[in-house]
Amino acid sequence: MAKRTHPKPSQHGALPSREAVLAFIDDASAKVGKREIAQAFGLKGADKVELKRMLKDLAEEGLVEKDRAGLRKAGRLPPVLVADIDGRDRDGELLARPAQWDAEAGPVPKILVMMPRGRRAGGQPAPGLGDRALLRVEPDREAPGRYVGRVVKLLGRNKAEALGVYRALEKGGGRVLPVDKRAQGREIAIPAGQEGEARDGDLVSVTLSREGRLGLPQGRVKERLGSLASEKAVSLIALHAHGIPHVFPREVLEEAERAGPASLDGREDWRERPLVTIDPPDAKDHDDAVMAEPDLDPDNVGGFVVTVAIADVAAYVRPGSALDREALVRGNSVYFPDRVVPMLPERISNDLCSLRPGEDRPALAVRLVIGPDGRKARHSFHRVMMRSAAKLAYGQAQGAIDGQPDDVTRPLLAPVLRPLWAAYRLLAKARDARGPLALDLPERKVILDAEGRVDRVVVPQRLEAHRLIEEFMIQANVAAAETLEAKAQALIYRVHDEPSLEKMRALGEVLASIGIKLPKEGILRPSLFNRILGLVDGTEHQLFINEVILRSQAQAVYAPENAGHFGLALRRYAHFTSPIRRYADLVVHRALIRALRLGPDGLPDMAAADLAEIGQQISTAERRAMAAERETIDRLIAQHLADRIGATFAGQISGATRAGLFVKLDETGADGFVPVSTLGADYYRFEPDRHALVGERSGESFRLGDRIEVRLVEAAPVAGALRFEVVSEGARAPAPRRGLRKGRPTPERRESLTKRRGKRA
């Protein structure tokens, strides 16, 4: 590949040109920021100030982007990323796409996949279609807009299986159309005799037997999974579509079964302390326990000592073991309405590491000394043996505080629960003063019936007990990060950057459409968003503005470099409290064990690049889990509504594009689409600044955030898609300019319009 030439960094201290700085950033193979640029060009004093201004101008002009990985040219991929290998070019070479990509950034970049120099099958298997890999990427100088990626590590081997809908052929055999949207249109040929027990229309898993550069890939039906009407099939679609490992290898299960209870050796004995777990009523694993007591220190009158004890997973999952390797591949547990795909086998997650009442369990605990102002004065970590005093549900604990104790909570009310609430109310004062982002979005939960079908969709009540546990966990996470920083111990932070300039501009446009002006200057803080949320509180715009502000935020990630947590308004933050279900927390536990010399099973020597790779991998696994959970709920709700075609629903416009409207239903929170062609007997134009579709003759407008009534026209459970038709009137506005897109109303829509016009006449 031909190497591009550009001005070389200067060593005499002259301020470089914008073009030279952009070229330096574009060619950087490692992290680059203001300090690296200043060093490369020999800048000092006032020139460094000018460089800072130049970089700010370049960012505001959209020419460079900044995130936790430093500066890079706008639109360029980071040097290391997780990607999915999902196609081939004309020469048969493998192509990949980033596993995470913001659609607002433009078309998804293509990456030409290559093995590392000097490494072949002896070092690791060659990559193939369907694999997920960690890549080091750089621009392809011979193909502008494309990248070359060298495989650092294969993260998933998914090429051997596929999931799809079987279609039988009259002559025997059949075709399988994969349910993965990216593979749609690329059928798998099933030769006669290889269809197993599959029948036309069944959901099946397929083992691929041949994959050449030409012709259809061939395979055999491995398992008939049943009708697409079953909820089990719906969650299986998500597992296979996202390559989520859900069957533990034999060696992992055998290693888990060999594990025995941890001993008291080297641990503090905390078994008499009244620690309790407070979880959802259907929780199977309990990895955190809490207690609080008034601080007897005369220098802290009115303060409390809060204890948070977390299951000591590191005692059972040792670095480099089969359990550890599988946990890293999974990254986290995944939760569906009908099943849980755990990060660790049940022997570990639901038994040895579950803080069951009355049973001895190893834990890593932190004691937090809280002052009367709610601020943490100091903390200390301890490796202990504990025995939970009780297993409580959120509602059960809240009921006791509200004056309705039961047989379990009555004896715990005075010695355990009231001190917990008193300590929490102190912490809440400090939290409110800190001003974290205060989004108010209902969290809908799909409830299945005894047969595994959707029974209803509910919004669980948000209790003070939920906020109590959340605040205790946040304080424990902060303490973990502070301790590891103080010990100069490498760790993986939970990083949440502030919103990008592009997303803030988009948010400003949305707010302007409802008459709220976003300040252009000033330091960006969560309090700004909280003021906006206060302005719309109790109005018709409350829900959608909460969602728009959520979408404007950067995605939180795991990384060894600290950039703070914007949403929580915290300078340092690390996940410590859920090692049963998050690999990041296990890394932090090991780091604490090593830094504080609490045992031989701490974090091994690791280069910063190794921690960065782990951070990338588990961040991608988290996005994968979130997408799978969301898509499964979409499919379940689409299936639930499939027999209600023609029914009308109330909702709100959650998006407006040239193609039509996105609508969120009040009843279920389901999202669906209204094609512009069905809006009415008018010409509709998309007005980006108003986020609206506006009729030419009538001036009727459908704008982001508007209340709306729709009729369900189509439900596609496999895709989780709903199509609606508007049956209510849009808002009225002065007739806009010409040049609109024509809409063709359906018969039902014409009938609705005729009735509305008759009423107006």
mmCIF file with all atom_site columns, N, CA and C in Angstrom, residues 16 19-20 49 58 61 74 100 124 140 147 166 199 205 247 261 298 337 367 377 542 576 617 758:
data_model
loop_
_atom_site.group_PDB
_atom_site.id
_atom_site.type_symbol
_atom_site.label_atom_id
_atom_site.label_alt_id
_atom_site.label_comp_id
_atom_site.label_asym_id
_atom_site.label_entity_id
_atom_site.label_seq_id
_atom_site.pdbx_PDB_ins_code
_atom_site.Cartn_x
_atom_site.Cartn_y
_atom_site.Cartn_z
_atom_site.occupancy
_atom_site.B_iso_or_equiv
_atom_site.pdbx_formal_charge
_atom_site.auth_seq_id
_atom_site.auth_comp_id
_atom_site.auth_asym_id
_atom_site.auth_atom_id
_atom_site.pdbx_PDB_model_num
ATOM 1  N N  . PRO A 1 16  ? 2.282   24.638  14.363 1.00 0.00 ? 16  PRO A N  1
ATOM 2  C CA . PRO A 1 16  ? 2.020   23.982  13.077 1.00 0.00 ? 16  PRO A CA 1
ATOM 3  C C  . PRO A 1 16  ? 0.719   24.478  12.462 1.00 0.00 ? 16  PRO A C  1
ATOM 4  N N  . GLU A 1 19  ? -3.496  21.919  8.805  1.00 0.00 ? 19  GLU A N  1
ATOM 5  C CA . GLU A 1 19  ? -3.337  20.752  7.948  1.00 0.00 ? 19  GLU A CA 1
ATOM 6  C C  . GLU A 1 19  ? -2.307  19.790  8.528  1.00 0.00 ? 19  GLU A C  1
ATOM 7  N N  . ALA A 1 20  ? -1.219  20.352  9.075  1.00 0.00 ? 20  ALA A N  1
ATOM 8  C CA . ALA A 1 20  ? -0.185  19.500  9.662  1.00 0.00 ? 20  ALA A CA 1
ATOM 9  C C  . ALA A 1 20  ? -0.705  18.770  10.896 1.00 0.00 ? 20  ALA A C  1
ATOM 10 N N  . VAL A 1 49  ? -1.155  27.053  24.346 1.00 0.00 ? 49  VAL A N  1
ATOM 11 C CA . VAL A 1 49  ? -2.479  27.654  24.498 1.00 0.00 ? 49  VAL A CA 1
ATOM 12 C C  . VAL A 1 49  ? -3.139  27.809  23.131 1.00 0.00 ? 49  VAL A C  1
ATOM 13 N N  . LEU A 1 58  ? -11.167 22.939  15.535 1.00 0.00 ? 58  LEU A N  1
ATOM 14 C CA . LEU A 1 58  ? -11.278 21.770  14.659 1.00 0.00 ? 58  LEU A CA 1
ATOM 15 C C  . LEU A 1 58  ? -12.429 20.867  15.105 1.00 0.00 ? 58  LEU A C  1
ATOM 16 N N  . GLU A 1 61  ? -15.753 22.496  14.209 1.00 0.00 ? 61  GLU A N  1
ATOM 17 C CA . GLU A 1 61  ? -15.998 22.406  12.771 1.00 0.00 ? 61  GLU A CA 1
ATOM 18 C C  . GLU A 1 61  ? -16.260 20.975  12.321 1.00 0.00 ? 61  GLU A C  1
ATOM 19 N N  . ALA A 1 74  ? -12.245 13.180  12.225 1.00 0.00 ? 74  ALA A N  1
ATOM 20 C CA . ALA A 1 74  ? -13.685 12.898  12.237 1.00 0.00 ? 74  ALA A CA 1
ATOM 21 C C  . ALA A 1 74  ? -14.012 11.754  11.292 1.00 0.00 ? 74  ALA A C  1
ATOM 22 N N  . GLN A 1 100 ? -19.757 -1.820  17.127 1.00 0.00 ? 100 GLN A N  1
ATOM 23 C CA . GLN A 1 100 ? -20.489 -0.646  17.602 1.00 0.00 ? 100 GLN A CA 1
ATOM 24 C C  . GLN A 1 100 ? -20.312 0.471   16.589 1.00 0.00 ? 100 GLN A C  1
ATOM 25 N N  . GLN A 1 124 ? -3.263  -19.301 15.930 1.00 0.00 ? 124 GLN A N  1
ATOM 26 C CA . GLN A 1 124 ? -4.682  -19.250 16.224 1.00 0.00 ? 124 GLN A CA 1
ATOM 27 C C  . GLN A 1 124 ? -5.428  -19.569 14.935 1.00 0.00 ? 124 GLN A C  1
ATOM 28 N N  . ASP A 1 140 ? -7.069  2.164   4.647  1.00 0.00 ? 140 ASP A N  1
ATOM 29 C CA . ASP A 1 140 ? -6.537  1.501   3.456  1.00 0.00 ? 140 ASP A CA 1
ATOM 30 C C  . ASP A 1 140 ? -6.162  2.591   2.456  1.00 0.00 ? 140 ASP A C  1
ATOM 31 N N  . TYR A 1 147 ? -10.869 0.382   5.451  1.00 0.00 ? 147 TYR A N  1
ATOM 32 C CA . TYR A 1 147 ? -9.805  0.154   6.420  1.00 0.00 ? 147 TYR A CA 1
ATOM 33 C C  . TYR A 1 147 ? -9.225  -1.240  6.233  1.00 0.00 ? 147 TYR A C  1
ATOM 34 N N  . TYR A 1 166 ? -36.833 -22.512 7.887  1.00 0.00 ? 166 TYR A N  1
ATOM 35 C CA . TYR A 1 166 ? -36.682 -23.559 6.877  1.00 0.00 ? 166 TYR A CA 1
ATOM 36 C C  . TYR A 1 166 ? -37.825 -23.499 5.866  1.00 0.00 ? 166 TYR A C  1
ATOM 37 N N  . ARG A 1 199 ? -39.798 -29.073 9.230  1.00 0.00 ? 199 ARG A N  1
ATOM 38 C CA . ARG A 1 199 ? -40.944 -28.899 8.353  1.00 0.00 ? 199 ARG A CA 1
ATOM 39 C C  . ARG A 1 199 ? -40.979 -27.466 7.856  1.00 0.00 ? 199 ARG A C  1
ATOM 40 N N  . SER A 1 205 ? -31.827 -24.714 13.688 1.00 0.00 ? 205 SER A N  1
ATOM 41 C CA . SER A 1 205 ? -30.406 -24.399 13.740 1.00 0.00 ? 205 SER A CA 1
ATOM 42 C C  . SER A 1 205 ? -29.714 -25.260 12.698 1.00 0.00 ? 205 SER A C  1
ATOM 43 N N  . VAL A 1 247 ? -24.236 -22.013 25.939 1.00 0.00 ? 247 VAL A N  1
ATOM 44 C CA . VAL A 1 247 ? -23.993 -23.381 26.397 1.00 0.00 ? 247 VAL A CA 1
ATOM 45 C C  . VAL A 1 247 ? -22.569 -23.432 26.930 1.00 0.00 ? 247 VAL A C  1
ATOM 46 N N  . PRO A 1 261 ? -16.455 -24.973 48.996 1.00 0.00 ? 261 PRO A N  1
ATOM 47 C CA . PRO A 1 261 ? -16.638 -23.753 49.778 1.00 0.00 ? 261 PRO A CA 1
ATOM 48 C C  . PRO A 1 261 ? -15.304 -23.153 50.211 1.00 0.00 ? 261 PRO A C  1
ATOM 49 N N  . PRO A 1 298 ? -16.632 10.206  68.256 1.00 0.00 ? 298 PRO A N  1
ATOM 50 C CA . PRO A 1 298 ? -17.101 11.543  68.693 1.00 0.00 ? 298 PRO A CA 1
ATOM 51 C C  . PRO A 1 298 ? -16.805 12.639  67.679 1.00 0.00 ? 298 PRO A C  1
ATOM 52 N N  . PRO A 1 337 ? -36.968 -12.175 29.163 1.00 0.00 ? 337 PRO A N  1
ATOM 53 C CA . PRO A 1 337 ? -38.167 -12.437 29.966 1.00 0.00 ? 337 PRO A CA 1
ATOM 54 C C  . PRO A 1 337 ? -38.350 -13.902 30.348 1.00 0.00 ? 337 PRO A C  1
ATOM 55 N N  . ARG A 1 367 ? -16.122 -0.726  54.104 1.00 0.00 ? 367 ARG A N  1
ATOM 56 C CA . ARG A 1 367 ? -16.762 0.047   55.175 1.00 0.00 ? 367 ARG A CA 1
ATOM 57 C C  . ARG A 1 367 ? -16.646 1.515   54.814 1.00 0.00 ? 367 ARG A C  1
ATOM 58 N N  . ALA A 1 377 ? -16.258 10.253  54.419 1.00 0.00 ? 377 ALA A N  1
ATOM 59 C CA . ALA A 1 377 ? -15.056 10.766  55.076 1.00 0.00 ? 377 ALA A CA 1
ATOM 60 C C  . ALA A 1 377 ? -13.858 9.858   54.796 1.00 0.00 ? 377 ALA A C  1
ATOM 61 N N  . GLN A 1 542 ? -42.777 15.495  28.452 1.00 0.00 ? 542 GLN A N  1
ATOM 62 C CA . GLN A 1 542 ? -41.896 14.957  29.484 1.00 0.00 ? 542 GLN A CA 1
ATOM 63 C C  . GLN A 1 542 ? -41.218 13.659  29.051 1.00 0.00 ? 542 GLN A C  1
ATOM 64 N N  . PHE A 1 576 ? -17.637 -2.511  40.810 1.00 0.00 ? 576 PHE A N  1
ATOM 65 C CA . PHE A 1 576 ? -17.115 -3.415  41.838 1.00 0.00 ? 576 PHE A CA 1
ATOM 66 C C  . PHE A 1 576 ? -18.182 -4.346  42.386 1.00 0.00 ? 576 PHE A C  1
ATOM 67 N N  . GLN A 1 617 ? -13.437 -5.566  24.730 1.00 0.00 ? 617 GLN A N  1
ATOM 68 C CA . GLN A 1 617 ? -14.204 -6.797  24.577 1.00 0.00 ? 617 GLN A CA 1
ATOM 69 C C  . GLN A 1 617 ? -15.454 -6.804  25.447 1.00 0.00 ? 617 GLN A C  1
ATOM 70 N N  . GLY A 1 758 ? -65.795 15.799  7.560  1.00 0.00 ? 758 GLY A N  1
ATOM 71 C CA . GLY A 1 758 ? -67.226 15.991  7.753  1.00 0.00 ? 758 GLY A CA 1
ATOM 72 C C  . GLY A 1 758 ? -67.523 16.646  9.086  1.00 0.00 ? 758 GLY A C  1
#
